[in-house]
CSV table of C-alpha atoms in Angstrom, one decimal:
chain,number,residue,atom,x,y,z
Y,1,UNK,CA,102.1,59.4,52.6
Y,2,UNK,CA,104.0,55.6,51.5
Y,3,UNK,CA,107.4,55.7,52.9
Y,4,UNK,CA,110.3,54.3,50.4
Y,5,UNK,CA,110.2,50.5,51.4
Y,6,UNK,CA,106.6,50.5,50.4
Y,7,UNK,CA,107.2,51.1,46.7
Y,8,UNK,CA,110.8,49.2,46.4
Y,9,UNK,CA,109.7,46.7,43.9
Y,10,UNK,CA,113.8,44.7,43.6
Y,11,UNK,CA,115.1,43.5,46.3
Y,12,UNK,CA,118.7,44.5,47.2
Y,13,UNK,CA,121.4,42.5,45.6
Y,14,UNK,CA,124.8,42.6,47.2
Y,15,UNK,CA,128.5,41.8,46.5
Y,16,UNK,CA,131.4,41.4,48.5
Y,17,UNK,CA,134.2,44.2,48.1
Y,18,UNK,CA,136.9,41.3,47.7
Y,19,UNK,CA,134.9,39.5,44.8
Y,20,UNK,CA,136.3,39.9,41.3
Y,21,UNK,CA,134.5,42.5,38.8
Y,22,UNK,CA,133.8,39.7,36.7
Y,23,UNK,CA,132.0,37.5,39.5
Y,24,UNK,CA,130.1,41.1,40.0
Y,25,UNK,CA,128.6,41.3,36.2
Y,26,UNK,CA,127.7,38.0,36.7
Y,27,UNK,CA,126.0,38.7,39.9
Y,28,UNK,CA,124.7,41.3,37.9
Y,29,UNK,CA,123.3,39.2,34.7
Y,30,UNK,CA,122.0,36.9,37.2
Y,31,UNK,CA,120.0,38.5,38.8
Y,32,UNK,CA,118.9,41.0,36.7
Y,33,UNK,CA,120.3,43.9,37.8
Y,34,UNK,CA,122.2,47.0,36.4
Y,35,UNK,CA,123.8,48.0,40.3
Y,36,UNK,CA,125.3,46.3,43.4
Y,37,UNK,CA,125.9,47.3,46.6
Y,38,UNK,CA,129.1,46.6,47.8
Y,39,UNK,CA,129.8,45.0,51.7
Y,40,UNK,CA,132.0,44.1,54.1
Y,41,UNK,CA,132.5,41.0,56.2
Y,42,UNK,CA,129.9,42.4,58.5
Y,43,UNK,CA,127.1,43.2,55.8
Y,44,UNK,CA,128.1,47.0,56.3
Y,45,UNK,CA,127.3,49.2,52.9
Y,46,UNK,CA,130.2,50.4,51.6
Y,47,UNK,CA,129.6,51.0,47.8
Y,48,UNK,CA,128.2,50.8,44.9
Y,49,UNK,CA,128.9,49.8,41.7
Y,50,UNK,CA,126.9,49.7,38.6
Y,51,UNK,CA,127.0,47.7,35.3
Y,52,UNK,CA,128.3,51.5,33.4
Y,53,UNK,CA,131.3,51.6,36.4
Y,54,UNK,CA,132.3,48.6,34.5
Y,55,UNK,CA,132.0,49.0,31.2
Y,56,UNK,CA,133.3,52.6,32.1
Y,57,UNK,CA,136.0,52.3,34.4
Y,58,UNK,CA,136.8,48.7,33.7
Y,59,UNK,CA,136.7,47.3,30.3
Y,60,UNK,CA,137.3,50.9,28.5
Y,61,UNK,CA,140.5,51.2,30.8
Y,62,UNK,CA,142.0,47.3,30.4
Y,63,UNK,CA,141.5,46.9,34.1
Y,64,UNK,CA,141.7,43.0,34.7
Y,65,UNK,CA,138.4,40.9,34.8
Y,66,UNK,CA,140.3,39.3,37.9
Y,67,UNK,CA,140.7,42.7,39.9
Y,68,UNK,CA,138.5,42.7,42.8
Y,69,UNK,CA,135.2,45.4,42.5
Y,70,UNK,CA,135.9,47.8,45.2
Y,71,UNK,CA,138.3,49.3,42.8
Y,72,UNK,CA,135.4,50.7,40.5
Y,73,UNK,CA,132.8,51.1,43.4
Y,74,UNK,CA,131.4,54.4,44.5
Y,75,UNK,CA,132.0,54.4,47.9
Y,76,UNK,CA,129.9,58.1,48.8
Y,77,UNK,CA,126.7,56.6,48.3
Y,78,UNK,CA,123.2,58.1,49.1
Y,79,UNK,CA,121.1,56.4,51.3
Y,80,UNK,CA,117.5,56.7,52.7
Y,81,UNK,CA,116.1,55.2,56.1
Y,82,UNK,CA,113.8,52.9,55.4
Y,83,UNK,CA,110.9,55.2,56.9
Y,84,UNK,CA,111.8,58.0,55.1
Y,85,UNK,CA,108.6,59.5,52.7
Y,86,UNK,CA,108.8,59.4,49.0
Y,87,UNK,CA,108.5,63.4,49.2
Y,88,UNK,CA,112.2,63.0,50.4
Y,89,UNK,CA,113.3,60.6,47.5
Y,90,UNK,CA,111.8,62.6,44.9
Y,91,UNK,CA,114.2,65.6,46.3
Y,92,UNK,CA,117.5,63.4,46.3
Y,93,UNK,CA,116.8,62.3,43.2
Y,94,UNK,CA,116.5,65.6,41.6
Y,95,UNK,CA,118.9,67.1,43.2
Y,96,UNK,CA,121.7,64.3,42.6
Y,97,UNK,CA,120.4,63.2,39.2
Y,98,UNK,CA,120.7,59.5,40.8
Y,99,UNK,CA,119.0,56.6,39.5
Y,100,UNK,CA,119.2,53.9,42.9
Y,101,UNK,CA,118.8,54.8,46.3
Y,102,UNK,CA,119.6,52.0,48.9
Y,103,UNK,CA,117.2,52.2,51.4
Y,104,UNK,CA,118.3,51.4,55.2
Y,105,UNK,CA,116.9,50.3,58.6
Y,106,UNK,CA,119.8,51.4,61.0
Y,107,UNK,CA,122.7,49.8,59.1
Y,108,UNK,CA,120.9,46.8,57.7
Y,109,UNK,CA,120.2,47.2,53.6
Y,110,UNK,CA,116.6,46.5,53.0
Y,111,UNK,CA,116.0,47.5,49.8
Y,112,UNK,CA,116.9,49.6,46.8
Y,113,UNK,CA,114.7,52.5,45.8
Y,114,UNK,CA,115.2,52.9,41.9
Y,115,UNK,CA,113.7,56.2,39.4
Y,116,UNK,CA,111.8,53.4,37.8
Y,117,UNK,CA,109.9,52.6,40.9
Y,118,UNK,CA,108.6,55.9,41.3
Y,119,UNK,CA,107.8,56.6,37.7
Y,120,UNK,CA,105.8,53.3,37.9
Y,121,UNK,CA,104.1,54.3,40.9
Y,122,UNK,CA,103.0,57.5,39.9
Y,123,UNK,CA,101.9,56.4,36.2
Y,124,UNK,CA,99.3,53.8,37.9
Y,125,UNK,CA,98.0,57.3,40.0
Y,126,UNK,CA,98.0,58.8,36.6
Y,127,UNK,CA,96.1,55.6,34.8
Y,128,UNK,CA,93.2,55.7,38.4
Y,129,UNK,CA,92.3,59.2,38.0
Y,130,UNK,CA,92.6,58.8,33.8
Y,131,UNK,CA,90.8,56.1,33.7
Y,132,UNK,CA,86.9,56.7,34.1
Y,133,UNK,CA,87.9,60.5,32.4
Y,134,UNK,CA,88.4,58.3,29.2
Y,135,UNK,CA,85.8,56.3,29.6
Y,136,UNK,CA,83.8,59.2,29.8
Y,137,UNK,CA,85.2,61.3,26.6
Y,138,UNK,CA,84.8,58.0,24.5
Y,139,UNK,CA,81.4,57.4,25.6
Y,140,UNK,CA,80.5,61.5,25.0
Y,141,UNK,CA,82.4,60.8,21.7
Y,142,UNK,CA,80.3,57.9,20.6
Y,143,UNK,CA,76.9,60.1,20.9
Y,144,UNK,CA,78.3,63.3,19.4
Y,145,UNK,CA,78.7,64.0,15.9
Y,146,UNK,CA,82.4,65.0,14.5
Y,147,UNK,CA,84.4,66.1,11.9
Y,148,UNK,CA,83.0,68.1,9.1
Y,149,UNK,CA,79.9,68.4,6.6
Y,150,UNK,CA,77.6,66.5,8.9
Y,151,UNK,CA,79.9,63.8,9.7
Y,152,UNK,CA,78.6,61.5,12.2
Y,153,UNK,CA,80.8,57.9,13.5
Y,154,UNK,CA,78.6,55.5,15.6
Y,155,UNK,CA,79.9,51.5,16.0
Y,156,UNK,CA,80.1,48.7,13.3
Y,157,UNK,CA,77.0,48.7,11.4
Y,158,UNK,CA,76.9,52.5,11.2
Y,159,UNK,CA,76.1,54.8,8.6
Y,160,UNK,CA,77.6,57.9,7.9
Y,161,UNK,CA,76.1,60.9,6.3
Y,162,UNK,CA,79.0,62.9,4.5
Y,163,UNK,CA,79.2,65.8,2.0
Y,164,UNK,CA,75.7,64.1,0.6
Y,165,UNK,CA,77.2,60.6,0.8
Y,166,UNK,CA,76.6,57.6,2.7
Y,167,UNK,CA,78.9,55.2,4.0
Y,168,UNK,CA,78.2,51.7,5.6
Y,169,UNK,CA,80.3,51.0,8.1
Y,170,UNK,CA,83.0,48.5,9.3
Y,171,UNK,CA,84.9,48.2,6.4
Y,172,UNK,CA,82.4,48.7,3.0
Y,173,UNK,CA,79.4,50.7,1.9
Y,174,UNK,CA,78.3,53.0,-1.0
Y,175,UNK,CA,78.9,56.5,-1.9
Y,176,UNK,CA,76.4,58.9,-3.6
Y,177,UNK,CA,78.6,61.9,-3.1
Y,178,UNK,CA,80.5,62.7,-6.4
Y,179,UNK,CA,77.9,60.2,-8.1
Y,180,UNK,CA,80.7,57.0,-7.1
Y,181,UNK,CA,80.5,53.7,-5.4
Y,182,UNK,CA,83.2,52.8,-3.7
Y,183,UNK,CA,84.6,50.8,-0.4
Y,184,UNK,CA,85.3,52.2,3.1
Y,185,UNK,CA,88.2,50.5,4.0
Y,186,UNK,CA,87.7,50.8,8.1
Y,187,UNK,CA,87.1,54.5,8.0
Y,188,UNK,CA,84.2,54.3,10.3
Y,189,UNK,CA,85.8,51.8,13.8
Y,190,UNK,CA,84.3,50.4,16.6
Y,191,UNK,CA,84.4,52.4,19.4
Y,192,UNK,CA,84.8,49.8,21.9
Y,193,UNK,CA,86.7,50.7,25.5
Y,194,UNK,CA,90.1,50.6,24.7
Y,195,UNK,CA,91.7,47.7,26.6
Y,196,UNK,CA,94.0,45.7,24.8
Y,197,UNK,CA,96.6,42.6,25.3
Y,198,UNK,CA,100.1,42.6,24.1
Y,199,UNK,CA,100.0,41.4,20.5
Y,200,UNK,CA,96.9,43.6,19.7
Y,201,UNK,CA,97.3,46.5,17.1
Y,202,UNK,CA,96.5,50.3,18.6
Y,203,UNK,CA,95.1,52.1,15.7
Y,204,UNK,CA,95.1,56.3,16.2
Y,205,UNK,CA,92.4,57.5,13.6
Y,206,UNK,CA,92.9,60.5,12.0
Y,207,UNK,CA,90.4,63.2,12.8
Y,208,UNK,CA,91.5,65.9,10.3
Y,209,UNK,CA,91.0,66.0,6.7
Y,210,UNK,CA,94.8,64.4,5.3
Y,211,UNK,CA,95.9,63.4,8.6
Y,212,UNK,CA,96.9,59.8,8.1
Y,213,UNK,CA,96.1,56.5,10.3
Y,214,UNK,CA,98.8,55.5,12.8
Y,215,UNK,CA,98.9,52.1,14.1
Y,216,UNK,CA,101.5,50.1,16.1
Y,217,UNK,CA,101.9,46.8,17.7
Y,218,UNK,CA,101.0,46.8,21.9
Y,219,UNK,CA,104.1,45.4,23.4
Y,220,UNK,CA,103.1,45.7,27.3
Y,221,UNK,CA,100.1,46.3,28.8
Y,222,UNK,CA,100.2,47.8,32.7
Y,223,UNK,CA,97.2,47.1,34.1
Y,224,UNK,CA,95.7,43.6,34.6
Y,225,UNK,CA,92.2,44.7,33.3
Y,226,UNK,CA,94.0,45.7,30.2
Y,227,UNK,CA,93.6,49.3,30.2
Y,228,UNK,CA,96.3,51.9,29.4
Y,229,UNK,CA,98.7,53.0,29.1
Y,230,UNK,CA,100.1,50.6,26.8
Y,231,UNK,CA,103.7,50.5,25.3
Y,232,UNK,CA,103.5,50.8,21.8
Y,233,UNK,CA,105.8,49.9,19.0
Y,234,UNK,CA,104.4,52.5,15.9
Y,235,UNK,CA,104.8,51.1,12.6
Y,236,UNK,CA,105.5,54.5,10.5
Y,237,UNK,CA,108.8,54.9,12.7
Y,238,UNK,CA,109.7,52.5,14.8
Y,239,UNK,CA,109.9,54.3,17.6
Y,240,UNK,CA,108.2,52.5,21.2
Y,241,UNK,CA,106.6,54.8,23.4
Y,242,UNK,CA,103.9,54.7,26.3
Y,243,UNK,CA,100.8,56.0,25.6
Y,244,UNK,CA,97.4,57.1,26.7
Y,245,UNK,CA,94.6,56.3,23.8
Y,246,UNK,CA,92.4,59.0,23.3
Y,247,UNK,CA,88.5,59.1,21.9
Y,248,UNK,CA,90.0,58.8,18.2
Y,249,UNK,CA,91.8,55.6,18.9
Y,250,UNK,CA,90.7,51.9,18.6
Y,251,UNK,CA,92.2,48.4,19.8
Y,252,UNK,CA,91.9,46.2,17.2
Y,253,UNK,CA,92.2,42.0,18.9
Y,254,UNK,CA,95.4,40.1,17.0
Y,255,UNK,CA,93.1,38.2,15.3
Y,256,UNK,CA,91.3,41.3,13.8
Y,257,UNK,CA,94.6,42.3,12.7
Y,258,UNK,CA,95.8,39.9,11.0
Y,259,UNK,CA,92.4,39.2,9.0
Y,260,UNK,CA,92.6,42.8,7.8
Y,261,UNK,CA,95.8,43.0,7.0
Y,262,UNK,CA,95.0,39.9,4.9
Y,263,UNK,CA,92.6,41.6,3.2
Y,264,UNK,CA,94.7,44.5,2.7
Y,265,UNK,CA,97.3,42.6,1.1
Y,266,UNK,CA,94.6,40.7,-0.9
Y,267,UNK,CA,93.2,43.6,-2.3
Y,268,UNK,CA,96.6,45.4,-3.1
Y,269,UNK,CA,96.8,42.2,-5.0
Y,270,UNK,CA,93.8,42.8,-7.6
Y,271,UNK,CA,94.7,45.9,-8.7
């Protein structure tokens, strides 16, 4: 089991309790930090105060820029040894709804444990034991027929026998359902392994008749092999999420994305 100082990822960042609140936000805004711990003379904890103590108990209150920190600190602060196991963080933090731990050899700060750390740590777990499951249910996928009517999606190239029509696919074909011809405008994707780059465009297909595409931009990418989860910004709200791409989604390069949505907008044009 990985004792807390094994998954601190920031170091600590201190602040003297005589320094004024603002030399602490800009200890705080250099260093990128949203929490310092307060010390003494000798180096001894003795607080903590966060960048919400002073918006909070500062600015909101007309407390002078000039007044030294220890008057908004925390000075009960929860601490972990610095061999404790994560079992034991993961209790404090529930039970205290806390977001930073400072983590301690004897008296000495070593390091600050934060919720993030531990999220992160457990979504790469999550992302090892995910990761040759998908691999396996997009692989199943591409040999296994879906949808309805006979409905079958294979790679670029592919043709697709539906409701007695055929579609060529990657992007156009013909229809002899209905007696039309007509374009497939990307209904049939690659199903390449979903690894991506930030910049590239996550499509979701949809895999129910009148369930619309999704797409969104891929602002971060975790792993350094490119594989999820990736953070997401969705175009049809706006909203930025992590996620895990299932068998019905696709990756689509930057490059790939701009060149369709070229075409798209080319084609919108004609009309």
């Amino acid at each position: 089991m990985a004792n807390v100082l094994s998954v601190t990822s920031v170091p600590p960042v201190t602040v003297r309790r005589y320094r004024t609140i603002g030399e602490a936000a800009h200890e705080m805004d250099l260093h990128g930090v949203g929490a310092l711990l307060v010390t003494d003379d000798r180096d001894h904890l003795v607080g903590i105060v966060t960048d919400r103590d002073i918006v909070l108990r500062g600015v909101a209150r007309g407390v002078p820029m000039e007044t030294s920190v220890d008057r908004l600190m925390t000075t009960e602060v929860f601490t972990l040894p610095a061999d404790a196991e994560l079992d034991r963080a993961y209790e404090v933090f529930r039970d205290h709804a806390l977001r930073r731990l400072p983590v301690l050899d004897s008296d000495r700060i070593v390091g600050v444990l934060s919720i993030d750390d531990i999220l992160i740590r457990d979504a790469r777990r999550i992302e090892d034991v995910v990761r040759p499951l998908a691999r396996e249910v997009i692989a199943r996928h591409r040999r296994t027929p879906v949808g309805t009517g006979g409905a079958a999606r294979a790679g670029d190239g592919a043709v697709r026998a539906d409701n007695g029509g055929t579609y060529a696919g990657s992007g156009a074909g013909s229809g002899a359902g209905s007696g039309g011809t007509y374009a497939d405008s990307g209904v049939i994707a690659s199903r390449r392994l979903v690894r991506a780059h930030p910049g590239d465009t996550l499509v979701i297909h949809g895999r129910t008749l009148g369930r619309p595409e999704r797409s969104g931009e891929i602002l971060e990418v975790r792993s350094p092999s490119g594989d999820p989860p990736f953070l997401v910004s969705w175009s049809d709200s706006d909203h930025v999420s992590f996620t895990y791409p299932g068998p019905d989604a696709e990756v689509r390069p930057r490059a790939e994305a701009a060149t369709a949505a070229t075409g798209e907008r080319a084609g919108n044009g004609s009309r």
